[in-house]
Structure formats: structure tokens, C-alpha cells
Amino acid sequence: MTSVSTLPNAEALFEDLGRRLYVDAQIDIPPDVRRALREAAARETNRGARGMLTTMLRAVDVADRKQTLVCQDTGIPIFWITIGRGIAVDGAAMLEALRRGVERATEETPLRSSIVSAIRRENRHTSTGDGVPVFHVEFSTAIDYIDIVMMPKGSGSESMSFLKMLLPADGLAGVKKFVLDTAVEAGGRPCPPTIVGVGIGGSSDLCMTLAKKATLRPVGQRHPQSDIAALEVELRDAINSTGIGPMGLGGDTTVLDVHIETAWTHITLNPVAVNMQCWRGERRRARVYADGRVDIGY
Ligand code: SF4
């Protein structure tokens, strides 16, 4: 039986992490995204697209040097939390502390609060509100720490979210057609080159969650199942052959990658969802260990 330790100073630790991850995710672009942008710029055959990719890389460089945001859109704050074995934590207090951290980040940095109420469009200027931050909480027996990933989701890419409850008779061909059709319909609006997340299977809500979670995977990291990995490459190349290009201005680079996550589903269902992450590909990760040690990464 695994022994369980109580995390010391948990609330202060999570509040500080909420603040830090929300700010850092918007300043420091993950290394895999930088590498993918550089490689795309080197490969591009369209001169204008090459220039656009170079401008993006310059924006990343300026953000590094001046510690400024890569883009003015602070996005919807979303946390993906996985609680491993051997750590006792007050879950409700942890989520409240992360929320306070986002509020502090907004006030102290300061950041534009992009969050408003659904009907009255009221802005508390805290980047929080009912249901926001969005928290996804899971448990895992495979890790001995708490894994927290912050994803500030920009509206340009988040508005390009699509779900279709296909029929089993539509098969994989229907899934491929839907992904391609949505990429073409989205055009330049999600600020390409995007990371396209595809969810296949589950219920409608799970399918969309899988699509969004798929965008978190580092660019270039393939799905461990070989048939799904092959489908990722096929869809990536098919979307890039549309010629939509960076910011929709034409070129070879419409997506940096396509990632797929799947779940089993009902015998009469064949759900597919698409969720796009814009070129800045923001995410920031913390691993919190039972003794209070924290590793920050991507
Ligand atoms: S979707 Fe576009 S505007 Fe919004 S954060 Fe991404 S790059 Fe910026």
C-alpha cells in the first residue's frame, strides 16, 4: 500500500503556481513549438508565408527579451490537473488557490482580463468568473506527483471548435472528411499555423475534451498507437496541402501538427471533435511533489 504524505503549505504553493503559470505561459513559448516554427520557416516555399513565420519567431524572441506577452489575447485560463499517488491534498482548496493565483496575475502583472459573464457581458477584471478558470481534474496511479498544466486558450482558435456526432456507417472516411472540412472552413481565423486537436469517440462532451487535450501534446510527439499516429501524419499533410498557410495568407504551413486522442464509444455513435490551438501553442507545466518540491516545465 502506498504511503500518503500531506503537502506542506499547499494553499500558498498553489496560489503562487496559479499566478506564475498563467503569466509564464503567455511569455515563454514551449521549445517544441519554437522548433516547429523554425523548421516550417526553413521548409516554406511561399515567400510571404516564410516572412510571416519569421515575424512570429521574432515576436517570440521579443517576448523573451522584454518579458512581454507574445500576443495581447490573454485567453480563457484552463488548468489540466492530474493527481498522482501518495499525496494528500484538499482538492477544493487547491482549485480555489489556483483561481486566486490567476486573479493575482491579472492584477499584479497587469494583464487584460478577457473573461465576461455569458449574458450581461460583465467583466470583473480578474480573468475569472463563474466556471472560469476551467479545471479538468484526473487521477493517475502512474505518477507520484501532482501534474498541473496551464493553457491560456486564445479566442481566435477556441472559436474554431467543431463537433459532429457521425454515424458508425460514416466510418473513418467520415472522420477524415470532417477534420479536413473544418480546417478549410476555419481558414485563417484560428491564427495558423495551428496545432489541430482531434477527439474521436466517447460522448459528445468527452469527445470535445479529448480534442482540446490533444492540443497539449508537444508538437512532433506522435500517438503511441501506430494506426492513430499514421492518421495524425495523414491529416497533417492533407491540411497543409490546402495552401491556407500562416494567418491564412497562403503557403505550405497551415498546421504545425495534428494530434488525436480517442475513447471508446457507444455502438451507434461515431463522434468526432476538432479543437485548434493557435501558432503560439501556449502551455506551462508544474510538477508538485509530496515534499513540496516543484519542477516547472512545458
Ligand atoms: S488566437 Fe490569435 S489572437 Fe488569440 S491568442 Fe492566439 S495568436 Fe493571439
mmCIF file of C-alpha atoms and ligand atoms in Angstrom:
data_model
loop_
_atom_site.group_PDB
_atom_site.id
_atom_site.type_symbol
_atom_site.label_atom_id
_atom_site.label_comp_id
_atom_site.label_asym_id
_atom_site.label_seq_id
_atom_site.Cartn_x
_atom_site.Cartn_y
_atom_site.Cartn_z
ATOM 1 C CA MET A 1 0.000 0.000 0.000
ATOM 2 C CA THR A 2 1.377 3.467 -0.953
ATOM 3 C CA SER A 3 2.126 5.779 1.988
ATOM 4 C CA VAL A 4 0.448 9.178 1.754
ATOM 5 C CA SER A 5 2.129 12.499 2.621
ATOM 6 C CA THR A 6 0.373 15.795 3.197
ATOM 7 C CA LEU A 7 1.751 18.604 1.069
ATOM 8 C CA PRO A 8 3.279 21.387 3.232
ATOM 9 C CA ASN A 9 1.984 24.990 2.731
ATOM 10 C CA ALA A 10 -0.316 23.728 -0.003
ATOM 11 C CA GLU A 11 -2.566 26.765 -0.439
ATOM 12 C CA ALA A 12 0.261 29.299 -0.712
ATOM 13 C CA LEU A 13 2.113 26.979 -3.087
ATOM 14 C CA PHE A 14 -0.879 26.520 -5.434
ATOM 15 C CA GLU A 15 -1.764 30.230 -5.376
ATOM 16 C CA ASP A 16 1.770 31.107 -6.397
ATOM 17 C CA LEU A 17 1.702 28.431 -9.114
ATOM 18 C CA GLY A 18 -1.608 29.709 -10.482
ATOM 19 C CA ARG A 19 -0.126 33.191 -10.768
ATOM 20 C CA ARG A 20 3.175 32.083 -12.208
ATOM 21 C CA LEU A 21 1.879 29.550 -14.736
ATOM 22 C CA TYR A 22 -0.754 31.930 -16.140
ATOM 23 C CA VAL A 23 1.819 34.676 -16.756
ATOM 24 C CA ASP A 24 4.715 32.482 -17.891
ATOM 25 C CA ALA A 25 2.555 30.561 -20.372
ATOM 26 C CA GLN A 26 1.884 33.811 -22.205
ATOM 27 C CA ILE A 27 5.506 34.946 -22.316
ATOM 28 C CA ASP A 28 7.566 31.790 -22.797
ATOM 29 C CA ILE A 29 6.552 29.682 -25.807
ATOM 30 C CA PRO A 30 7.329 25.924 -25.456
ATOM 31 C CA PRO A 31 10.558 24.715 -27.132
ATOM 32 C CA ASP A 32 8.744 22.204 -29.356
ATOM 33 C CA VAL A 33 6.556 24.993 -30.795
ATOM 34 C CA ARG A 34 9.600 27.212 -31.407
ATOM 35 C CA ARG A 35 11.372 24.331 -33.148
ATOM 36 C CA ALA A 36 8.314 23.573 -35.300
ATOM 37 C CA LEU A 37 8.020 27.242 -36.346
ATOM 38 C CA ARG A 38 11.736 27.370 -37.222
ATOM 39 C CA GLU A 39 11.549 24.148 -39.233
ATOM 40 C CA ALA A 40 8.410 25.338 -41.013
ATOM 41 C CA ALA A 41 10.102 28.639 -41.924
ATOM 42 C CA ALA A 42 13.099 26.732 -43.334
ATOM 43 C CA ARG A 43 10.801 24.445 -45.379
ATOM 44 C CA GLU A 44 8.326 27.047 -46.664
ATOM 45 C CA THR A 45 8.327 27.545 -50.424
ATOM 46 C CA ASN A 46 5.970 30.553 -50.305
ATOM 47 C CA ARG A 47 7.920 33.784 -49.752
ATOM 48 C CA GLY A 48 5.097 35.623 -47.956
ATOM 49 C CA ALA A 49 4.466 32.657 -45.674
ATOM 50 C CA ARG A 50 8.161 32.470 -44.862
ATOM 51 C CA GLY A 51 8.065 36.140 -43.913
ATOM 52 C CA MET A 52 5.024 35.572 -41.694
ATOM 53 C CA LEU A 53 6.691 32.662 -39.881
ATOM 54 C CA THR A 54 9.823 34.770 -39.408
ATOM 55 C CA THR A 55 7.690 37.566 -37.905
ATOM 56 C CA MET A 56 6.168 35.055 -35.470
ATOM 57 C CA LEU A 57 9.617 33.860 -34.424
ATOM 58 C CA ARG A 58 10.659 37.479 -33.938
ATOM 59 C CA ALA A 59 7.624 38.051 -31.671
ATOM 60 C CA VAL A 60 8.711 35.036 -29.586
ATOM 61 C CA ASP A 61 12.228 36.485 -29.359
ATOM 62 C CA VAL A 62 10.975 39.950 -28.318
ATOM 63 C CA ALA A 63 8.771 38.363 -25.627
ATOM 64 C CA ASP A 64 11.854 36.522 -24.299
ATOM 65 C CA ARG A 65 13.989 39.639 -24.163
ATOM 66 C CA LYS A 66 11.384 42.084 -22.839
ATOM 67 C CA GLN A 67 9.360 39.579 -20.803
ATOM 68 C CA THR A 68 6.179 40.713 -22.568
ATOM 69 C CA LEU A 69 3.215 38.691 -23.826
ATOM 70 C CA VAL A 70 3.592 37.086 -27.242
ATOM 71 C CA CYS A 71 0.020 38.134 -28.100
ATOM 72 C CA GLN A 72 -2.408 40.579 -26.489
ATOM 73 C CA ASP A 73 -5.108 37.883 -26.122
ATOM 74 C CA THR A 74 -4.807 36.526 -22.556
ATOM 75 C CA GLY A 75 -7.273 33.756 -23.402
ATOM 76 C CA ILE A 76 -9.514 31.634 -21.209
ATOM 77 C CA PRO A 77 -7.408 30.200 -18.350
ATOM 78 C CA ILE A 78 -7.667 26.401 -18.416
ATOM 79 C CA PHE A 79 -5.960 24.044 -15.959
ATOM 80 C CA TRP A 80 -5.379 20.327 -16.606
ATOM 81 C CA ILE A 81 -4.619 18.659 -13.287
ATOM 82 C CA THR A 82 -3.583 15.049 -12.711
ATOM 83 C CA ILE A 83 -3.276 13.902 -9.118
ATOM 84 C CA GLY A 84 -0.884 11.022 -8.621
ATOM 85 C CA ARG A 85 -0.466 8.555 -5.787
ATOM 86 C CA GLY A 86 0.940 9.244 -2.342
ATOM 87 C CA ILE A 87 -0.061 12.919 -1.982
ATOM 88 C CA ALA A 88 -2.885 14.087 0.275
ATOM 89 C CA VAL A 89 -4.373 17.346 -0.951
ATOM 90 C CA ASP A 90 -7.540 19.330 -0.211
ATOM 91 C CA GLY A 91 -8.836 19.409 -3.772
ATOM 92 C CA ALA A 92 -11.373 22.209 -3.319
ATOM 93 C CA ALA A 93 -8.765 24.408 -1.598
ATOM 94 C CA MET A 94 -6.271 23.647 -4.383
ATOM 95 C CA LEU A 95 -8.680 24.838 -7.103
ATOM 96 C CA GLU A 96 -9.553 27.979 -5.113
ATOM 97 C CA ALA A 97 -5.854 28.760 -4.620
ATOM 98 C CA LEU A 98 -5.144 28.340 -8.362
ATOM 99 C CA ARG A 99 -8.066 30.659 -9.091
ATOM 100 C CA ARG A 100 -6.690 33.280 -6.675
ATOM 101 C CA GLY A 101 -3.335 32.936 -8.420
ATOM 102 C CA VAL A 102 -4.927 33.778 -11.794
ATOM 103 C CA GLU A 103 -6.637 36.795 -10.215
ATOM 104 C CA ARG A 104 -3.368 37.996 -8.702
ATOM 105 C CA ALA A 105 -1.567 37.533 -12.030
ATOM 106 C CA THR A 106 -4.193 39.682 -13.740
ATOM 107 C CA GLU A 107 -3.935 42.480 -11.180
ATOM 108 C CA GLU A 108 -0.208 42.447 -10.480
ATOM 109 C CA THR A 109 1.246 41.948 -13.994
ATOM 110 C CA PRO A 110 -1.161 43.569 -15.084
ATOM 111 C CA LEU A 111 -2.998 41.507 -17.736
ATOM 112 C CA ARG A 112 -6.085 42.278 -19.797
ATOM 113 C CA SER A 113 -8.995 40.321 -18.328
ATOM 114 C CA SER A 114 -10.665 38.600 -21.282
ATOM 115 C CA ILE A 115 -13.426 36.949 -19.233
ATOM 116 C CA VAL A 116 -17.025 38.240 -19.175
ATOM 117 C CA SER A 117 -20.353 36.841 -17.966
ATOM 118 C CA ALA A 118 -22.307 34.944 -20.607
ATOM 119 C CA ILE A 119 -25.429 37.144 -20.897
ATOM 120 C CA ARG A 120 -24.631 40.568 -19.414
ATOM 121 C CA ARG A 121 -21.026 40.590 -20.679
ATOM 122 C CA GLU A 122 -19.848 41.904 -17.304
ATOM 123 C CA ASN A 123 -16.046 41.901 -16.797
ATOM 124 C CA ARG A 124 -14.721 41.629 -13.205
ATOM 125 C CA HIS A 125 -11.205 42.348 -14.490
ATOM 126 C CA THR A 126 -9.860 39.261 -12.724
ATOM 127 C CA SER A 127 -9.666 36.794 -15.685
ATOM 128 C CA THR A 128 -12.086 34.664 -13.635
ATOM 129 C CA GLY A 129 -15.840 34.242 -13.319
ATOM 130 C CA ASP A 130 -18.467 31.532 -12.947
ATOM 131 C CA GLY A 131 -16.901 28.364 -14.352
ATOM 132 C CA VAL A 132 -13.596 30.098 -15.170
ATOM 133 C CA PRO A 133 -10.779 29.100 -14.785
ATOM 134 C CA VAL A 134 -11.797 25.836 -16.400
ATOM 135 C CA PHE A 135 -10.483 22.906 -14.357
ATOM 136 C CA HIS A 136 -10.017 19.370 -15.704
ATOM 137 C CA VAL A 137 -9.091 17.050 -12.835
ATOM 138 C CA GLU A 138 -7.973 13.444 -13.260
ATOM 139 C CA PHE A 139 -6.228 10.839 -11.109
ATOM 140 C CA SER A 140 -3.364 8.576 -12.114
ATOM 141 C CA THR A 141 -1.673 5.613 -10.488
ATOM 142 C CA ALA A 142 1.314 6.061 -12.828
ATOM 143 C CA ILE A 143 2.773 9.204 -11.184
ATOM 144 C CA ASP A 144 3.781 10.203 -7.637
ATOM 145 C CA TYR A 145 3.226 13.963 -8.014
ATOM 146 C CA ILE A 146 0.511 16.433 -8.978
ATOM 147 C CA ASP A 147 0.813 17.489 -12.603
ATOM 148 C CA ILE A 148 -0.653 20.915 -13.426
ATOM 149 C CA VAL A 149 -0.720 22.269 -16.961
ATOM 150 C CA MET A 150 -1.982 25.789 -17.636
ATOM 151 C CA MET A 151 -3.306 26.548 -21.102
ATOM 152 C CA PRO A 152 -4.471 30.121 -21.785
ATOM 153 C CA LYS A 153 -6.759 29.487 -24.777
ATOM 154 C CA GLY A 154 -6.989 32.399 -27.223
ATOM 155 C CA SER A 155 -10.409 33.189 -28.632
ATOM 156 C CA GLY A 156 -9.396 33.078 -32.289
ATOM 157 C CA SER A 157 -8.505 29.411 -32.041
ATOM 158 C CA GLU A 158 -11.124 28.497 -29.420
ATOM 159 C CA SER A 159 -13.921 29.843 -31.640
ATOM 160 C CA MET A 160 -12.817 27.290 -34.236
ATOM 161 C CA SER A 161 -14.174 24.299 -32.267
ATOM 162 C CA PHE A 162 -16.361 21.761 -34.007
ATOM 163 C CA LEU A 163 -18.238 18.617 -33.011
ATOM 164 C CA LYS A 164 -20.117 16.162 -35.179
ATOM 165 C CA MET A 165 -21.979 13.086 -33.999
ATOM 166 C CA LEU A 166 -21.263 10.952 -37.064
ATOM 167 C CA LEU A 167 -22.811 7.545 -37.598
ATOM 168 C CA PRO A 168 -20.813 4.308 -37.450
ATOM 169 C CA ALA A 169 -21.622 3.890 -41.174
ATOM 170 C CA ASP A 170 -19.696 7.118 -41.879
ATOM 171 C CA GLY A 171 -16.589 5.231 -40.719
ATOM 172 C CA LEU A 172 -13.063 6.623 -40.631
ATOM 173 C CA ALA A 173 -13.636 8.242 -44.037
ATOM 174 C CA GLY A 174 -16.326 10.432 -42.443
ATOM 175 C CA VAL A 175 -13.947 11.366 -39.626
ATOM 176 C CA LYS A 176 -11.202 12.393 -42.076
ATOM 177 C CA LYS A 177 -13.644 14.413 -44.203
ATOM 178 C CA PHE A 178 -14.943 16.253 -41.134
ATOM 179 C CA VAL A 179 -11.443 17.203 -39.952
ATOM 180 C CA LEU A 180 -10.441 18.443 -43.409
ATOM 181 C CA ASP A 181 -13.709 20.331 -43.939
ATOM 182 C CA THR A 182 -13.372 22.117 -40.599
ATOM 183 C CA ALA A 183 -9.761 23.089 -41.312
ATOM 184 C CA VAL A 184 -10.815 24.577 -44.646
ATOM 185 C CA GLU A 185 -13.826 26.343 -43.094
ATOM 186 C CA ALA A 186 -11.629 27.770 -40.300
ATOM 187 C CA GLY A 187 -9.168 29.209 -42.853
ATOM 188 C CA GLY A 188 -7.036 31.943 -41.275
ATOM 189 C CA ARG A 189 -9.332 32.607 -38.293
ATOM 190 C CA PRO A 190 -7.602 30.368 -35.692
ATOM 191 C CA CYS A 191 -4.270 32.181 -36.351
ATOM 192 C CA PRO A 192 -2.464 29.373 -38.212
ATOM 193 C CA PRO A 193 -0.179 27.520 -38.280
ATOM 194 C CA THR A 194 -2.244 25.745 -35.655
ATOM 195 C CA ILE A 195 -1.932 22.602 -33.599
ATOM 196 C CA VAL A 196 -5.114 20.737 -34.502
ATOM 197 C CA GLY A 197 -6.546 18.538 -31.766
ATOM 198 C CA VAL A 198 -8.921 15.781 -32.858
ATOM 199 C CA GLY A 199 -11.112 13.788 -30.482
ATOM 200 C CA ILE A 200 -12.647 10.548 -31.727
ATOM 201 C CA GLY A 201 -15.149 8.531 -29.701
ATOM 202 C CA GLY A 202 -16.622 8.963 -26.229
ATOM 203 C CA SER A 203 -19.753 11.010 -25.525
ATOM 204 C CA SER A 204 -20.187 14.497 -27.017
ATOM 205 C CA ASP A 205 -18.579 16.248 -24.008
ATOM 206 C CA LEU A 206 -15.735 13.736 -23.694
ATOM 207 C CA CYS A 207 -15.053 13.915 -27.440
ATOM 208 C CA MET A 208 -14.539 17.700 -27.297
ATOM 209 C CA THR A 209 -12.411 17.398 -24.153
ATOM 210 C CA LEU A 210 -10.207 14.843 -25.937
ATOM 211 C CA ALA A 211 -9.798 17.205 -28.898
ATOM 212 C CA LYS A 212 -8.674 20.030 -26.620
ATOM 213 C CA LYS A 213 -6.414 17.788 -24.570
ATOM 214 C CA ALA A 214 -4.791 16.604 -27.806
ATOM 215 C CA THR A 215 -3.536 20.142 -28.487
ATOM 216 C CA LEU A 216 -1.487 19.964 -25.255
ATOM 217 C CA ARG A 217 0.817 17.237 -26.543
ATOM 218 C CA PRO A 218 4.246 18.569 -27.638
ATOM 219 C CA VAL A 219 4.487 19.157 -31.384
ATOM 220 C CA GLY A 220 6.055 16.185 -33.134
ATOM 221 C CA GLN A 221 5.201 13.702 -30.397
ATOM 222 C CA ARG A 222 3.125 11.005 -32.075
ATOM 223 C CA HIS A 223 0.311 8.979 -30.544
ATOM 224 C CA PRO A 224 1.731 5.710 -29.116
ATOM 225 C CA GLN A 225 -0.698 3.597 -31.175
ATOM 226 C CA SER A 226 0.755 3.219 -34.696
ATOM 227 C CA ASP A 227 -2.532 3.403 -36.662
ATOM 228 C CA ILE A 228 -3.535 6.603 -34.858
ATOM 229 C CA ALA A 229 -0.028 8.035 -35.311
ATOM 230 C CA ALA A 230 -0.296 7.321 -39.064
ATOM 231 C CA LEU A 231 -3.686 9.067 -39.169
ATOM 232 C CA GLU A 232 -2.148 12.134 -37.467
ATOM 233 C CA VAL A 233 0.518 12.360 -40.174
ATOM 234 C CA GLU A 234 -2.030 11.792 -42.967
ATOM 235 C CA LEU A 235 -4.318 14.563 -41.671
ATOM 236 C CA ARG A 236 -1.397 16.946 -41.045
ATOM 237 C CA ASP A 237 -0.171 16.558 -44.620
ATOM 238 C CA ALA A 238 -3.701 16.773 -46.056
ATOM 239 C CA ILE A 239 -4.427 20.049 -44.227
ATOM 240 C CA ASN A 240 -1.058 21.516 -45.184
ATOM 241 C CA SER A 241 -1.764 20.692 -48.832
ATOM 242 C CA THR A 242 -4.803 23.054 -48.766
ATOM 243 C CA GLY A 243 -2.441 26.037 -49.099
ATOM 244 C CA ILE A 244 -4.254 28.115 -46.423
ATOM 245 C CA GLY A 245 -0.871 28.993 -44.917
ATOM 246 C CA PRO A 246 0.277 31.105 -41.942
ATOM 247 C CA MET A 247 -2.501 33.505 -40.857
ATOM 248 C CA GLY A 248 -4.484 32.308 -43.891
ATOM 249 C CA LEU A 249 -2.341 34.283 -46.350
ATOM 250 C CA GLY A 250 -1.261 31.257 -48.388
ATOM 251 C CA GLY A 251 1.636 28.830 -48.077
ATOM 252 C CA ASP A 252 2.646 25.304 -47.181
ATOM 253 C CA THR A 253 2.265 25.652 -43.391
ATOM 254 C CA THR A 254 -1.344 25.647 -42.194
ATOM 255 C CA VAL A 255 -0.735 23.351 -39.220
ATOM 256 C CA LEU A 256 2.327 22.606 -37.113
ATOM 257 C CA ASP A 257 0.821 19.249 -36.272
ATOM 258 C CA VAL A 258 -2.351 17.186 -35.844
ATOM 259 C CA HIS A 259 -2.815 15.260 -32.588
ATOM 260 C CA ILE A 260 -5.551 12.693 -31.995
ATOM 261 C CA GLU A 261 -6.927 11.339 -28.733
ATOM 262 C CA THR A 262 -9.562 8.610 -28.641
ATOM 263 C CA ALA A 263 -12.015 6.931 -26.282
ATOM 264 C CA TRP A 264 -14.357 4.011 -26.685
ATOM 265 C CA THR A 265 -17.912 4.959 -27.601
ATOM 266 C CA HIS A 266 -21.480 3.653 -27.965
ATOM 267 C CA ILE A 267 -22.158 1.060 -30.699
ATOM 268 C CA THR A 268 -24.472 3.504 -32.522
ATOM 269 C CA LEU A 269 -22.157 6.543 -32.255
ATOM 270 C CA ASN A 270 -19.071 7.790 -34.125
ATOM 271 C CA PRO A 271 -18.333 11.225 -32.583
ATOM 272 C CA VAL A 272 -15.532 13.446 -33.840
ATOM 273 C CA ALA A 273 -14.418 16.830 -32.488
ATOM 274 C CA VAL A 274 -11.850 19.374 -33.617
ATOM 275 C CA ASN A 275 -10.242 21.969 -31.365
ATOM 276 C CA MET A 276 -7.452 24.229 -32.603
ATOM 277 C CA GLN A 277 -4.582 25.879 -30.767
ATOM 278 C CA CYS A 278 -3.093 28.958 -32.446
ATOM 279 C CA TRP A 279 0.551 29.300 -33.533
ATOM 280 C CA ARG A 280 1.743 30.442 -30.080
ATOM 281 C CA GLY A 281 0.891 26.962 -28.714
ATOM 282 C CA GLU A 282 0.928 28.132 -25.125
ATOM 283 C CA ARG A 283 1.195 25.802 -22.180
ATOM 284 C CA ARG A 284 3.179 25.752 -18.924
ATOM 285 C CA ARG A 285 3.528 22.801 -16.585
ATOM 286 C CA ALA A 286 4.360 22.272 -12.911
ATOM 287 C CA ARG A 287 5.015 19.005 -11.123
ATOM 288 C CA VAL A 288 4.365 19.241 -7.413
ATOM 289 C CA TYR A 289 5.897 16.518 -5.232
ATOM 290 C CA ALA A 290 4.765 15.403 -1.781
ATOM 291 C CA ASP A 291 7.709 17.124 -0.047
ATOM 292 C CA GLY A 292 6.736 20.491 -1.590
ATOM 293 C CA ARG A 293 9.351 20.397 -4.365
ATOM 294 C CA VAL A 294 8.142 21.946 -7.660
ATOM 295 C CA ASP A 295 9.528 21.345 -11.173
ATOM 296 C CA ILE A 296 8.460 23.876 -13.786
ATOM 297 C CA GLY A 297 8.420 22.854 -17.438
ATOM 298 C CA TYR A 298 6.183 22.715 -20.514
HETATM 299 S S1 SF4 B 1 -5.872 33.012 -31.381
HETATM 300 FE FE1 SF4 B 1 -4.669 34.613 -32.410
HETATM 301 S S2 SF4 B 1 -5.202 36.493 -31.298
HETATM 302 FE FE2 SF4 B 1 -5.812 34.755 -29.977
HETATM 303 S S3 SF4 B 1 -4.009 34.285 -28.698
HETATM 304 FE FE3 SF4 B 1 -3.799 33.029 -30.494
HETATM 305 S S4 SF4 B 1 -2.496 34.246 -31.864
HETATM 306 FE FE4 SF4 B 1 -3.330 35.652 -30.337
#
